[in-house]
Coordinates of C-alpha atoms and ligand atoms in Angstrom, one line a residue:
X1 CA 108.9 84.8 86.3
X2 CA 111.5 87.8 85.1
X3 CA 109.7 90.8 85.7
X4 CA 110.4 92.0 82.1
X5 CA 108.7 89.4 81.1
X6 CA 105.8 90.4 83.2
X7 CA 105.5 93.4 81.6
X8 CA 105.2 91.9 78.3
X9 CA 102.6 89.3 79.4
X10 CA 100.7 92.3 80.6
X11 CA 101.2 94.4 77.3
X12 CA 99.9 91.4 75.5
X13 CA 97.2 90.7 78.1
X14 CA 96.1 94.3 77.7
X15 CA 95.4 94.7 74.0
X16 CA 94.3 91.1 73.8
X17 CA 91.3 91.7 76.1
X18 CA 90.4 95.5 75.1
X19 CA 92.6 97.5 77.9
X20 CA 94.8 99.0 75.4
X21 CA 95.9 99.6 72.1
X22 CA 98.6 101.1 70.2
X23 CA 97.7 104.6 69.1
X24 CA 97.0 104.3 65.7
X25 CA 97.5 100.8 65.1
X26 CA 96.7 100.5 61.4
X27 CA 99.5 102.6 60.5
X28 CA 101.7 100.9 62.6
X29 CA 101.1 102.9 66.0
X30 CA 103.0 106.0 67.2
X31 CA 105.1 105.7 69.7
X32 CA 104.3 106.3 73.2
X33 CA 100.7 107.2 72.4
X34 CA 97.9 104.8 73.6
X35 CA 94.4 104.2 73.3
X36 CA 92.5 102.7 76.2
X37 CA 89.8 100.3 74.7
X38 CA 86.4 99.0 75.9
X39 CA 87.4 98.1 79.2
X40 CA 90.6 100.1 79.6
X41 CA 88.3 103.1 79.7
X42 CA 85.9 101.9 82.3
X43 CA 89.0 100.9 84.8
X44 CA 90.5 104.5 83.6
X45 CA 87.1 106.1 85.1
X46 CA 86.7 104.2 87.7
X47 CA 90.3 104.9 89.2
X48 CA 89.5 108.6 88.4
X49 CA 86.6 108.4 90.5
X50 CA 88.5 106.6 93.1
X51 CA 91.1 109.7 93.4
X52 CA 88.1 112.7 92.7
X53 CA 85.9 111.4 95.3
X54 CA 88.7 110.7 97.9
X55 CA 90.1 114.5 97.1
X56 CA 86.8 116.3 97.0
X57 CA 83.9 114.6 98.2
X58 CA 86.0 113.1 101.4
X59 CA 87.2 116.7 102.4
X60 CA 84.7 120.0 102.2
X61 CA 87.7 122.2 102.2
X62 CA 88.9 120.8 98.4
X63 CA 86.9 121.6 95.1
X64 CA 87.5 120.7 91.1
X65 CA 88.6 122.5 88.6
X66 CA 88.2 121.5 85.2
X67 CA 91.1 123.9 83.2
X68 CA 92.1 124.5 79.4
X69 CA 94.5 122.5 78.2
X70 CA 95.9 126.1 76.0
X71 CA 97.0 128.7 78.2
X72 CA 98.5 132.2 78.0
X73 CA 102.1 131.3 76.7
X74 CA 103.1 133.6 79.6
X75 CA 101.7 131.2 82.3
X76 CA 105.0 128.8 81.0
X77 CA 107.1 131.9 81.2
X78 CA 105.9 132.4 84.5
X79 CA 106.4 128.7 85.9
X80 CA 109.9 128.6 84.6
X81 CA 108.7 126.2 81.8
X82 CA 109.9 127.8 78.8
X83 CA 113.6 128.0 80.2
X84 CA 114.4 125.5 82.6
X85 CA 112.1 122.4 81.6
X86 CA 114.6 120.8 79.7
X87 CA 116.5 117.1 79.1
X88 CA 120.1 117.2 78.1
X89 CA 120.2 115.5 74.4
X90 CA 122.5 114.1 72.3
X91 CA 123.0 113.1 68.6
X92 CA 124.4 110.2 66.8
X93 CA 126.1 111.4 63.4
X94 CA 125.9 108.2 62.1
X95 CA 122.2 106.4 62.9
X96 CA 120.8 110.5 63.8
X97 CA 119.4 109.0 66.7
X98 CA 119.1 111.3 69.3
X99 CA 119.0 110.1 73.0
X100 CA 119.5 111.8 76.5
X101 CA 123.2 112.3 77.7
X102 CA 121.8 111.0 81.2
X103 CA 120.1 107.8 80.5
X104 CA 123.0 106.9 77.5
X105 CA 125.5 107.3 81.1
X106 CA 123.0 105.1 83.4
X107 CA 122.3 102.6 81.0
X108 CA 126.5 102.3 80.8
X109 CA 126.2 101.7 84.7
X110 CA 123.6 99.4 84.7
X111 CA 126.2 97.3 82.1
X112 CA 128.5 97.2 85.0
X113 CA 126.0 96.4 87.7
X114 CA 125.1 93.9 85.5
X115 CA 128.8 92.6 85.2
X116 CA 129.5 92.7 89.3
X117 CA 125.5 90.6 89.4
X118 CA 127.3 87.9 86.9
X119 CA 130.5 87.6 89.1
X120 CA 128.0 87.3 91.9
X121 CA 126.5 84.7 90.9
X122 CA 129.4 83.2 89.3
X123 CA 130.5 82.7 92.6
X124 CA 127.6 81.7 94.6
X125 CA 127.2 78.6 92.1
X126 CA 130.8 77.4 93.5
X127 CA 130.5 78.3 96.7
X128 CA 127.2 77.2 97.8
X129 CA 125.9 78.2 100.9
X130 CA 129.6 79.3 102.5
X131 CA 129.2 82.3 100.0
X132 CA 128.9 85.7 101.7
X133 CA 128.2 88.2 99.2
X134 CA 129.4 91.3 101.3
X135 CA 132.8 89.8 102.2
X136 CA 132.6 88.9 98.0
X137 CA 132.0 92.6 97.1
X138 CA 134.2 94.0 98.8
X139 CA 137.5 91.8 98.3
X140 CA 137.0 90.7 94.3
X141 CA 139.3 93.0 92.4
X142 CA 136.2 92.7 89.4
X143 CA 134.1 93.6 91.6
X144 CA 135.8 96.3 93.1
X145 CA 137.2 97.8 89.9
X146 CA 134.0 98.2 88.3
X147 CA 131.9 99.1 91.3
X148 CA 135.2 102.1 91.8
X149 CA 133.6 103.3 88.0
X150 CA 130.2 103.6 88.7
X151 CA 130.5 105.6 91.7
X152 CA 133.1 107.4 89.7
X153 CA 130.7 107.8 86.8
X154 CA 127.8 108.8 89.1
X155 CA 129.4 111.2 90.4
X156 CA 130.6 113.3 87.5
X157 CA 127.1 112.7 86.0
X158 CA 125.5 114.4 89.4
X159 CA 127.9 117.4 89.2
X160 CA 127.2 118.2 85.5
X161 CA 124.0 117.6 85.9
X162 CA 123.1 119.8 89.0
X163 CA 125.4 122.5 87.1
X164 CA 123.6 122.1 84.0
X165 CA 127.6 121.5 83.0
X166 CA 126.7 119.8 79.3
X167 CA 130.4 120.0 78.0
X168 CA 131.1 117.8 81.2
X169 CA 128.6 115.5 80.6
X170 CA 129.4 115.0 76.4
X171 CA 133.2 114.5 78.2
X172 CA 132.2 111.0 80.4
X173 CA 130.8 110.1 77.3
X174 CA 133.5 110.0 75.6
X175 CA 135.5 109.0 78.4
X176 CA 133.1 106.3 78.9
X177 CA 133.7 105.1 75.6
X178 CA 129.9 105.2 75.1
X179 CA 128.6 103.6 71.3
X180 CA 125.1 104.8 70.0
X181 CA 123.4 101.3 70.3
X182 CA 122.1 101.6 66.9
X183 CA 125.3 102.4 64.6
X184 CA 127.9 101.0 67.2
X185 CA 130.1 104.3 66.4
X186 CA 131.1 107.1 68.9
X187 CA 130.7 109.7 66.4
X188 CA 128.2 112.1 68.5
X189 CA 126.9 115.3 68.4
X190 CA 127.7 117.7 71.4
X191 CA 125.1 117.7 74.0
X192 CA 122.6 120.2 74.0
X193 CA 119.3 121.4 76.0
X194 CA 116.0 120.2 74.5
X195 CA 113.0 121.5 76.0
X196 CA 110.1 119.5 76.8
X197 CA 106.8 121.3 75.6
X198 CA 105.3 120.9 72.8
X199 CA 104.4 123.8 70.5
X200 CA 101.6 125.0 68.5
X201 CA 100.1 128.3 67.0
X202 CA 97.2 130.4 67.8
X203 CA 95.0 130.6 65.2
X204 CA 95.0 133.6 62.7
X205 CA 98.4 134.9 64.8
X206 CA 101.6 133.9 62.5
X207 CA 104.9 133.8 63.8
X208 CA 106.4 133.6 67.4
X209 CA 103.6 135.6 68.9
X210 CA 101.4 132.9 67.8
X211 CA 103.2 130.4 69.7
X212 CA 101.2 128.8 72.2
X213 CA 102.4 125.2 74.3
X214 CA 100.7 122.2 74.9
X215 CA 100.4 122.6 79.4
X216 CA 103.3 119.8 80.5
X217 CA 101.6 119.7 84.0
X218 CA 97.9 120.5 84.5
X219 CA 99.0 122.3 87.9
X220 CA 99.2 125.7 86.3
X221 CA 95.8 125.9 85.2
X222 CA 95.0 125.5 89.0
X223 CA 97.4 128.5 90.0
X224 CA 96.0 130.9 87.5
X225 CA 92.6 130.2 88.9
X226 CA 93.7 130.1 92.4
X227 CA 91.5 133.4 93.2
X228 CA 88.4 132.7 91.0
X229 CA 88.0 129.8 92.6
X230 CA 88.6 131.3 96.0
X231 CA 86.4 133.8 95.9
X232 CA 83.7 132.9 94.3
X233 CA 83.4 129.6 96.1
X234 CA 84.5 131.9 99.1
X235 CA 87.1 129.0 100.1
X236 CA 89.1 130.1 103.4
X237 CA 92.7 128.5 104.0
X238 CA 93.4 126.2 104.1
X239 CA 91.7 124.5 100.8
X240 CA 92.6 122.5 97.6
X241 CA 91.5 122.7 94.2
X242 CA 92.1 119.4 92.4
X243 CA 91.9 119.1 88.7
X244 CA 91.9 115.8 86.0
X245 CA 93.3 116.5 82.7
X246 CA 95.9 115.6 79.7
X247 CA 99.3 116.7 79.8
X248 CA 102.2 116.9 77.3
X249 CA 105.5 116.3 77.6
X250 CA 108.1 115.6 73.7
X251 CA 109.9 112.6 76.0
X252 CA 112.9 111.5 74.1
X253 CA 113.1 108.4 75.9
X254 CA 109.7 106.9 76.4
X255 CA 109.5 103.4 77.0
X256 CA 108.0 101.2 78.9
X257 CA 104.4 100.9 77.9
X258 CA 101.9 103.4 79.1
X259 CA 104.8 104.1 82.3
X260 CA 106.6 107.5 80.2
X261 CA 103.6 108.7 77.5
X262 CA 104.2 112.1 75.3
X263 CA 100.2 112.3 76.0
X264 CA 98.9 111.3 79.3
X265 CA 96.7 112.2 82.4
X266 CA 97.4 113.6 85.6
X267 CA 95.3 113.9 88.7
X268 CA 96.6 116.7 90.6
X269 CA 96.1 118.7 93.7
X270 CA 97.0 122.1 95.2
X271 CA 96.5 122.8 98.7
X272 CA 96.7 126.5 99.7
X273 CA 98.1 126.9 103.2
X274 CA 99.3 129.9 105.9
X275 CA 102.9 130.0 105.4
X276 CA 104.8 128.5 108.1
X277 CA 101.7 125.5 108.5
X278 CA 103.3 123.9 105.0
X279 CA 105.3 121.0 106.5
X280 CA 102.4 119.7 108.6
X281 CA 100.1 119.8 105.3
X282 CA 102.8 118.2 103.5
X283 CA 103.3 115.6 106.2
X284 CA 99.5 115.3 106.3
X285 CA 99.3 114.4 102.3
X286 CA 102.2 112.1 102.5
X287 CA 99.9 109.9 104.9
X288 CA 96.6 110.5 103.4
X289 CA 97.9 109.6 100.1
X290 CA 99.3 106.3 101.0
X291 CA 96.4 105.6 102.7
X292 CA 94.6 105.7 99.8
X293 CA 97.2 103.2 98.3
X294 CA 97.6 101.0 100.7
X295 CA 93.6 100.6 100.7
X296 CA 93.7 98.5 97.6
X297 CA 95.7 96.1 98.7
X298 CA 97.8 95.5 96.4
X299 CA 100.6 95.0 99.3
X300 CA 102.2 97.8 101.4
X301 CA 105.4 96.5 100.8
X302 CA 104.9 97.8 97.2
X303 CA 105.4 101.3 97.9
X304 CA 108.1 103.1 99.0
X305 CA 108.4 107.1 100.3
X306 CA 111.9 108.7 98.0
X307 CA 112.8 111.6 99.8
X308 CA 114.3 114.2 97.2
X309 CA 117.6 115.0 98.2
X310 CA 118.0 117.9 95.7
X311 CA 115.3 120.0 95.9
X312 CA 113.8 121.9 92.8
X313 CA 114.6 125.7 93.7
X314 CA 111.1 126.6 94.0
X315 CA 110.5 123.2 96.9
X316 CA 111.0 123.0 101.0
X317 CA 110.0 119.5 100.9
X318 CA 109.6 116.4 98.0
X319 CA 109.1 113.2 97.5
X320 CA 107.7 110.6 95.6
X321 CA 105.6 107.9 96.2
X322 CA 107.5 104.6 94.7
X323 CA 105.3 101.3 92.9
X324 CA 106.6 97.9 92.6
X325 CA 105.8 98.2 88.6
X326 CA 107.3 95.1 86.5
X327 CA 110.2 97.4 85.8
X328 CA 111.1 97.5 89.7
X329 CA 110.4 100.5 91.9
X330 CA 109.4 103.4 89.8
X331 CA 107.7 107.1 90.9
X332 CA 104.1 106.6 91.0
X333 CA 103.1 109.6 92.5
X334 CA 104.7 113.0 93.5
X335 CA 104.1 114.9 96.7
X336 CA 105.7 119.0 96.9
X337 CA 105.9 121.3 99.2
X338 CA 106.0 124.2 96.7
X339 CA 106.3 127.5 99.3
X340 CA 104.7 130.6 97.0
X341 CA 107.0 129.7 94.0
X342 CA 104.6 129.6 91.9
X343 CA 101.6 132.5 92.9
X344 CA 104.5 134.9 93.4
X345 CA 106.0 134.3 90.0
X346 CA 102.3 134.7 88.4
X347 CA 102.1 138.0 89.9
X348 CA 104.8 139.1 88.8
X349 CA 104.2 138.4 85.1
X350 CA 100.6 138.9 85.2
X351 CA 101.0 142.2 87.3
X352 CA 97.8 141.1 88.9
X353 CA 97.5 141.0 92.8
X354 CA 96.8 136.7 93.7
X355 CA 96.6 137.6 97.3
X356 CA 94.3 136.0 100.0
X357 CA 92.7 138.2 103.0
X358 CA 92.8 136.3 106.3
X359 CA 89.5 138.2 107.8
X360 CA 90.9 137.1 111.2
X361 CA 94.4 139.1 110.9
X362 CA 93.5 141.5 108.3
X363 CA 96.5 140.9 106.7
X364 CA 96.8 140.0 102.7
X365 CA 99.6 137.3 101.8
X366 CA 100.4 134.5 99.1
X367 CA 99.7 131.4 100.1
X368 CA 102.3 128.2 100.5
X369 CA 101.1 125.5 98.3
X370 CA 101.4 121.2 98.9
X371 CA 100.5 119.5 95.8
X372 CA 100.2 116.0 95.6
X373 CA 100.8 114.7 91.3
X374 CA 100.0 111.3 90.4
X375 CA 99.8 110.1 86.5
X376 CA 96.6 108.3 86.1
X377 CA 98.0 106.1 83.2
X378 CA 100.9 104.8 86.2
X379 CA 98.1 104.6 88.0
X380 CA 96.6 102.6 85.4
X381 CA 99.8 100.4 85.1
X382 CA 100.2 99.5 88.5
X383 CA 96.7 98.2 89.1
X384 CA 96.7 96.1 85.9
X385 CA 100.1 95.0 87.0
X386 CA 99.5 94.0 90.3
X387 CA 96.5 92.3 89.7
X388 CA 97.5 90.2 87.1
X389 CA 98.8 86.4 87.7
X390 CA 98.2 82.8 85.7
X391 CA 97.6 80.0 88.4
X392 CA 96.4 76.4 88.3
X393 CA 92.5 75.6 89.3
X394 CA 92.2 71.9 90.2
X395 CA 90.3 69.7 88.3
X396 CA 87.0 68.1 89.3
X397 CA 88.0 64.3 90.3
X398 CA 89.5 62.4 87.6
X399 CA 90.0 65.7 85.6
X400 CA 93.1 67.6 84.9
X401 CA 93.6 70.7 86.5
X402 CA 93.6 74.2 83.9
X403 CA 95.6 77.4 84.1
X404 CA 93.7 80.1 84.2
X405 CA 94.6 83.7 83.9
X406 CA 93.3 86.1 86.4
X407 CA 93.3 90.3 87.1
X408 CA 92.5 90.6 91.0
X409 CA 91.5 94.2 90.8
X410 CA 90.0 95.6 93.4
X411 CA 86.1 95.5 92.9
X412 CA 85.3 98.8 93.1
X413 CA 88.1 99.5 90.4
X414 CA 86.9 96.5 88.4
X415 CA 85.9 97.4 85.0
X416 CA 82.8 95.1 85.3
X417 CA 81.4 94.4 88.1
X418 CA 78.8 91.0 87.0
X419 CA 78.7 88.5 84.5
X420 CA 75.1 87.2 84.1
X421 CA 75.2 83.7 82.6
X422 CA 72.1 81.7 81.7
X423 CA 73.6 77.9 82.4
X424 CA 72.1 76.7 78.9
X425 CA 70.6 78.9 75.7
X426 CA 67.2 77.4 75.9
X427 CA 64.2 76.6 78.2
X428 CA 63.7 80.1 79.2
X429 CA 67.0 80.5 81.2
X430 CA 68.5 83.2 78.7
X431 CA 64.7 85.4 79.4
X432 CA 65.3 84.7 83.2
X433 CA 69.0 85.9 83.4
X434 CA 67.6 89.3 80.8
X435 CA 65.2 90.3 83.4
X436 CA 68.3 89.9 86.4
X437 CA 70.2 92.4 83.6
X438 CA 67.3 94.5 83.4
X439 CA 67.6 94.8 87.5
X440 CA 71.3 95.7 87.8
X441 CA 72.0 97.1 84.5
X442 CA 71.3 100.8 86.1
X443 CA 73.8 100.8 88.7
X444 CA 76.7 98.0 87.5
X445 CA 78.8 98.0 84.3
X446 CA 77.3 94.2 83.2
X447 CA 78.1 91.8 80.9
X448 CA 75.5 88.7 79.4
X449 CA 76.9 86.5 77.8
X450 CA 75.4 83.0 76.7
X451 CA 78.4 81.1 74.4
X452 CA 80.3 78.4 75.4
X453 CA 79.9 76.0 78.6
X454 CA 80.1 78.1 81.5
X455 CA 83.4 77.3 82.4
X456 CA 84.9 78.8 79.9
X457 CA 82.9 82.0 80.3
X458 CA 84.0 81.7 84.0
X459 CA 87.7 81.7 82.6
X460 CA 86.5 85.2 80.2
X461 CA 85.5 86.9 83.0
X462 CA 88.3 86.1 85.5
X463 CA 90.3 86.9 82.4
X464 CA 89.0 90.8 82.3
X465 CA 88.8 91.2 86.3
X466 CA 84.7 91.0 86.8
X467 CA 84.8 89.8 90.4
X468 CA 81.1 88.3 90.6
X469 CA 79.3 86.0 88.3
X470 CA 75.9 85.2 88.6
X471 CA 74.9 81.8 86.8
X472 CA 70.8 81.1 86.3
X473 CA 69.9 77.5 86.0
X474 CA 66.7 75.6 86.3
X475 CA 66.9 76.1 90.1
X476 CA 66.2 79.9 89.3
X477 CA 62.7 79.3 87.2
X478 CA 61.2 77.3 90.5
X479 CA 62.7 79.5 93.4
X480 CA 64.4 83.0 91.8
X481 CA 67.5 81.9 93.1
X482 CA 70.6 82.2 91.2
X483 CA 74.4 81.3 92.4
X484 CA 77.2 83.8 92.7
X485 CA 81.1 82.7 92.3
X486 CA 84.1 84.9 93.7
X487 CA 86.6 85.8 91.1
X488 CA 89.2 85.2 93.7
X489 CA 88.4 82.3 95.3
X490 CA 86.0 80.7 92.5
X491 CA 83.7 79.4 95.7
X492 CA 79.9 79.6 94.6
X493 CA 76.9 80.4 96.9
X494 CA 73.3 80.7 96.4
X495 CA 71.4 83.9 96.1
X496 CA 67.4 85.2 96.3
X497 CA 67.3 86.9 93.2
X498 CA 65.9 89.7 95.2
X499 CA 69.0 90.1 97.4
X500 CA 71.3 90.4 94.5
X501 CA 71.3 94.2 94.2
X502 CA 72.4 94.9 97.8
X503 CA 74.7 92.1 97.7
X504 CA 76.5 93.5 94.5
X505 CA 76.4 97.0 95.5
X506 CA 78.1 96.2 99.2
X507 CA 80.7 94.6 97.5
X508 CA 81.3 96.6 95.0
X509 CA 80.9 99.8 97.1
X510 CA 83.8 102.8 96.8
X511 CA 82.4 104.5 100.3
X512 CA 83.6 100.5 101.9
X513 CA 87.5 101.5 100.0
X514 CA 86.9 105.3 100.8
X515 CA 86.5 104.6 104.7
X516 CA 89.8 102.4 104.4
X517 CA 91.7 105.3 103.3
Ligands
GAP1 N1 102.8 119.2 88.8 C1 103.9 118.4 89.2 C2 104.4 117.5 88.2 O1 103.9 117.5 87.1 P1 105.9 115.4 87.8 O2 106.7 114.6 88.8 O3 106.7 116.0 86.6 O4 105.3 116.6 88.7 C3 103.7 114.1 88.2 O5 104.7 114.6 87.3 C4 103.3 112.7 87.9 O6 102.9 112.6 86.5 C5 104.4 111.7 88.0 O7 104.5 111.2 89.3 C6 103.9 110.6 87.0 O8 103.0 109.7 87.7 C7 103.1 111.4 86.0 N2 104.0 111.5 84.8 C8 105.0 112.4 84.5 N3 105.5 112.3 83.3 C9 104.8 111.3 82.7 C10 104.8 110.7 81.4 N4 105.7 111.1 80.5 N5 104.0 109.6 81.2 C11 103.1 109.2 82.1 N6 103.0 109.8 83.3 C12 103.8 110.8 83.6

């Protein structure tokens, strides 16, 4: 399967079944806002609980934080927000479609990756197995002339870029011969800075001094508590304060499902540290966090470390934790090394002292900060993603086999955790398999449900991710025994009623994935 394709399939999979909608739907939606539905919600929670417990619970030294989404507008002043967090833009006179210089100039060189891939396989078709793609790319004058532009094009686009050149970059547009995709014409607009936030005002204030932004990163909020929290909770270094919240960003170009949002949730982390002891925290989280990955298994070959080469001025160290989304490899999850950037800047434009006292040296200094970013709808996108694949079950003998449609999520992510199915609606089965609800129903997210033959219910459930289902039959009315099935391997056992709780709740158990990571 194309793994565009895939992502469609998992779009369509995802409203279909109550994951999520398009914001707004009756009037058409708006784009890049979603809505997470009845079951999108619960796997939203449940991967939130995942990363809060991991952060907090799993380590005495780290505590929440639960932040306004309006702050001071000075905080963004502070940060660097208001002038530097910006996307080069560009207009189209003709279809006033506006679009970012940079992706309108990557797009153009994925057209010519996309022509060298065609001559590629051109040639593999004629040679057959003699074909040796290295010895192709580097001899076939195609190849080589359009490979020569990209690196070309590259190039130029890295320089303007990291010199925030933008009559540079509007020049390789033009030289590029770049059309808007919508009117075909070259007729554009010169390229300008757009910044990201998005703007409100503050009540009865009119005017600029009533402008207040929407946070773009829920980090601040953490920073300008950093000594509440530290002294109060009397917190000694090193120690993190981790937060879950919305933030904001006026994308230009968002795409690709819940992947870029103008809304969206991050779970964030700062970790205070002596300065000089930041690498080995940094080193630390980079392990730690793919450990908590990797204990998913959704496949270790799916991630990948990217090193930042360029490092934001305010950074030591950076890099970002990679997914194998349906788009290809795609940041997932940021970790920084963010020296004192960030308190020293606050202090300077608050004029108020964010200092800690190290009792043991009696000396007062700003702390070095590691934060570890990951966007919970990403998050979000990459379990649904991974866990989601059609297969064939075989048939019973002399039947034909049926496709079914599966999500292997985790169990302790799954949205819900047991189907209880009375085999038939009658002769007391349907009272029998109420009272099994009534014994779960307090610690598992549970679904009854007594339509249809109970393979097609089975085919519901592995449909939504619900990795146990508990069938009652007539069995269960002489000896309180019911049968379990396996979402994943559909094998069935047998099961004392009264063993079903601790059964469910060991399989279905976070501290079993918490003690993997
Ligand atoms: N405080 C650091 C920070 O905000 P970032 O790399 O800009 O760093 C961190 O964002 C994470 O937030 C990203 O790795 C990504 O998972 C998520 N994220 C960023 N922009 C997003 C968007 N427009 N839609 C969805 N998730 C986003």
């Amino acid at each position: 399967m194309q793994q565009e394709d895939k992502l469609k399939l998992v779009i369509s999979h995802a409203k279909e079944y109550g994951f999520v909608f398009p914001s707004s739907e009756i009037y058409d939606g708006l784009s890049a806002a979603y809505d997470y539905g009845q079951l999108g919600v619960e796997l939203k929670n449940n991967i939130k609980n995942y990363w809060w417990t991991a952060m907090t619970r799993m380590h005495q030294n780290i505590v929440g934080l639960d932040s306004s989404i309006f702050m001071h507008p000075t905080t963004w002043k502070a940060s660097g927000h208001v002038d530097a967090f910006n996307d080069p833009l560009i207009d189209n006179k003709d279809s006033k479609k506006r679009y970012r210089a940079d992706v309108l100039l990557e797009d153009y060189m994925a057209k010519s990756e996309a022509k060298i891939q065609k001559e590629i396989d051109k040639a593999k078709n004629k040679f057959g197995e003699a074909f040796n793609e290295e010895q192709f790319r580097a001899t076939n004058p195609n190849v080589l002339r359009s490979q020569a532009k990209i690196d070309d094009v590259q190039a130029k686009m890295k320089a303007a870029l990291e010199s925030s050149d933008l009559i540079a970059l509007k020049n390789l547009i033009d030289e590029c011969e770049i059309a808007c995709p919508e009117s075909g014409s070259r007729n554009w607009t010169e390229v300008r800075q757009f910044n990201l936030m998005f703007k409100t005002e503050l009540g009865a204030v009119s005017g600029d001094a009533g402008i207040i932004y929407l946070r773009p990163e829920t980090a601040q909020g953490i920073f300008v508590n950093f000594l509440n929290v530290q002294k109060t909770g009397r917190m000694k270094l090193p120690f993190g304060i981790a937060q879950i919240g919305k933030a904001f960003r006026n994308e230009i170009i968002a795409r690709q499902f819940i992947f870029r949002m103008r809304e969206f949730e991050q779970m964030e982390m700062q970790f205070f540290c002596k300065p000089g002891t930041e690498m080995e925290w940094y080193n630390y989280w980079k392990n730690a966090r793919i450990a908590w990955h990797n204990a998913l298994g959704m496949g270790e070959e799916n991630y990948k470390f990217h090193d930042h080469l360029k490092l934001a001025h305010y950074a030591n160290a950076a890099c970002d934790i990679e997914f194998n989304f349906p788009m290809g490899f795609k940041e997932l999850e940021g970790i920084h090394s963010r020296t004192d950037f960030d308190l020293s800047k606050h202090e300077e434009f608050s004029g108020k002292k964010l200092r800690y006292f190290d009792p043991e040296t009696n000396e007062s200094f700003v702390p070095y900060v590691v934060e570890t970013s990951i966007g919970l709808d990403r998050m979000f996108l990459a379990v649904l993603s991974n866990a989601y694949r059609t297969e064939m079950v075989p048939g019973k003998e002399g039947e034909e086999g049926a496709e079914r449609t599966v999500l292997s999520i985790h169990p302790a992510l799954a949205p819900v955790k047991v189907a209880i199915l009375p085999l038939v609606k009658k002769d007391g089965l349907p009272e029998k398999a109420k009272e099994i609800v009534d014994l779960l129903k307090y610690d598992f997210n549970l679904q009854y449900d007594d339509k249809d033959a109970v393979g097609r219910r089975y085919r519901r459930q592995d449909a939504i991710g619900t990795p146990y289902c508990i069938t009652v039959d007539n069995e269960t009315l002489e000896d309180n025994t019911v049968t379990i099935r396996d979402r994943d391997t559909m094998l069935q056992e047998r099961v004392a009623i009264d063993a079903l709780h601790g059964m469910i709740a060991q399989k279905v158990s976070l501290s079993r994935l918490l003690n993997q990571g």
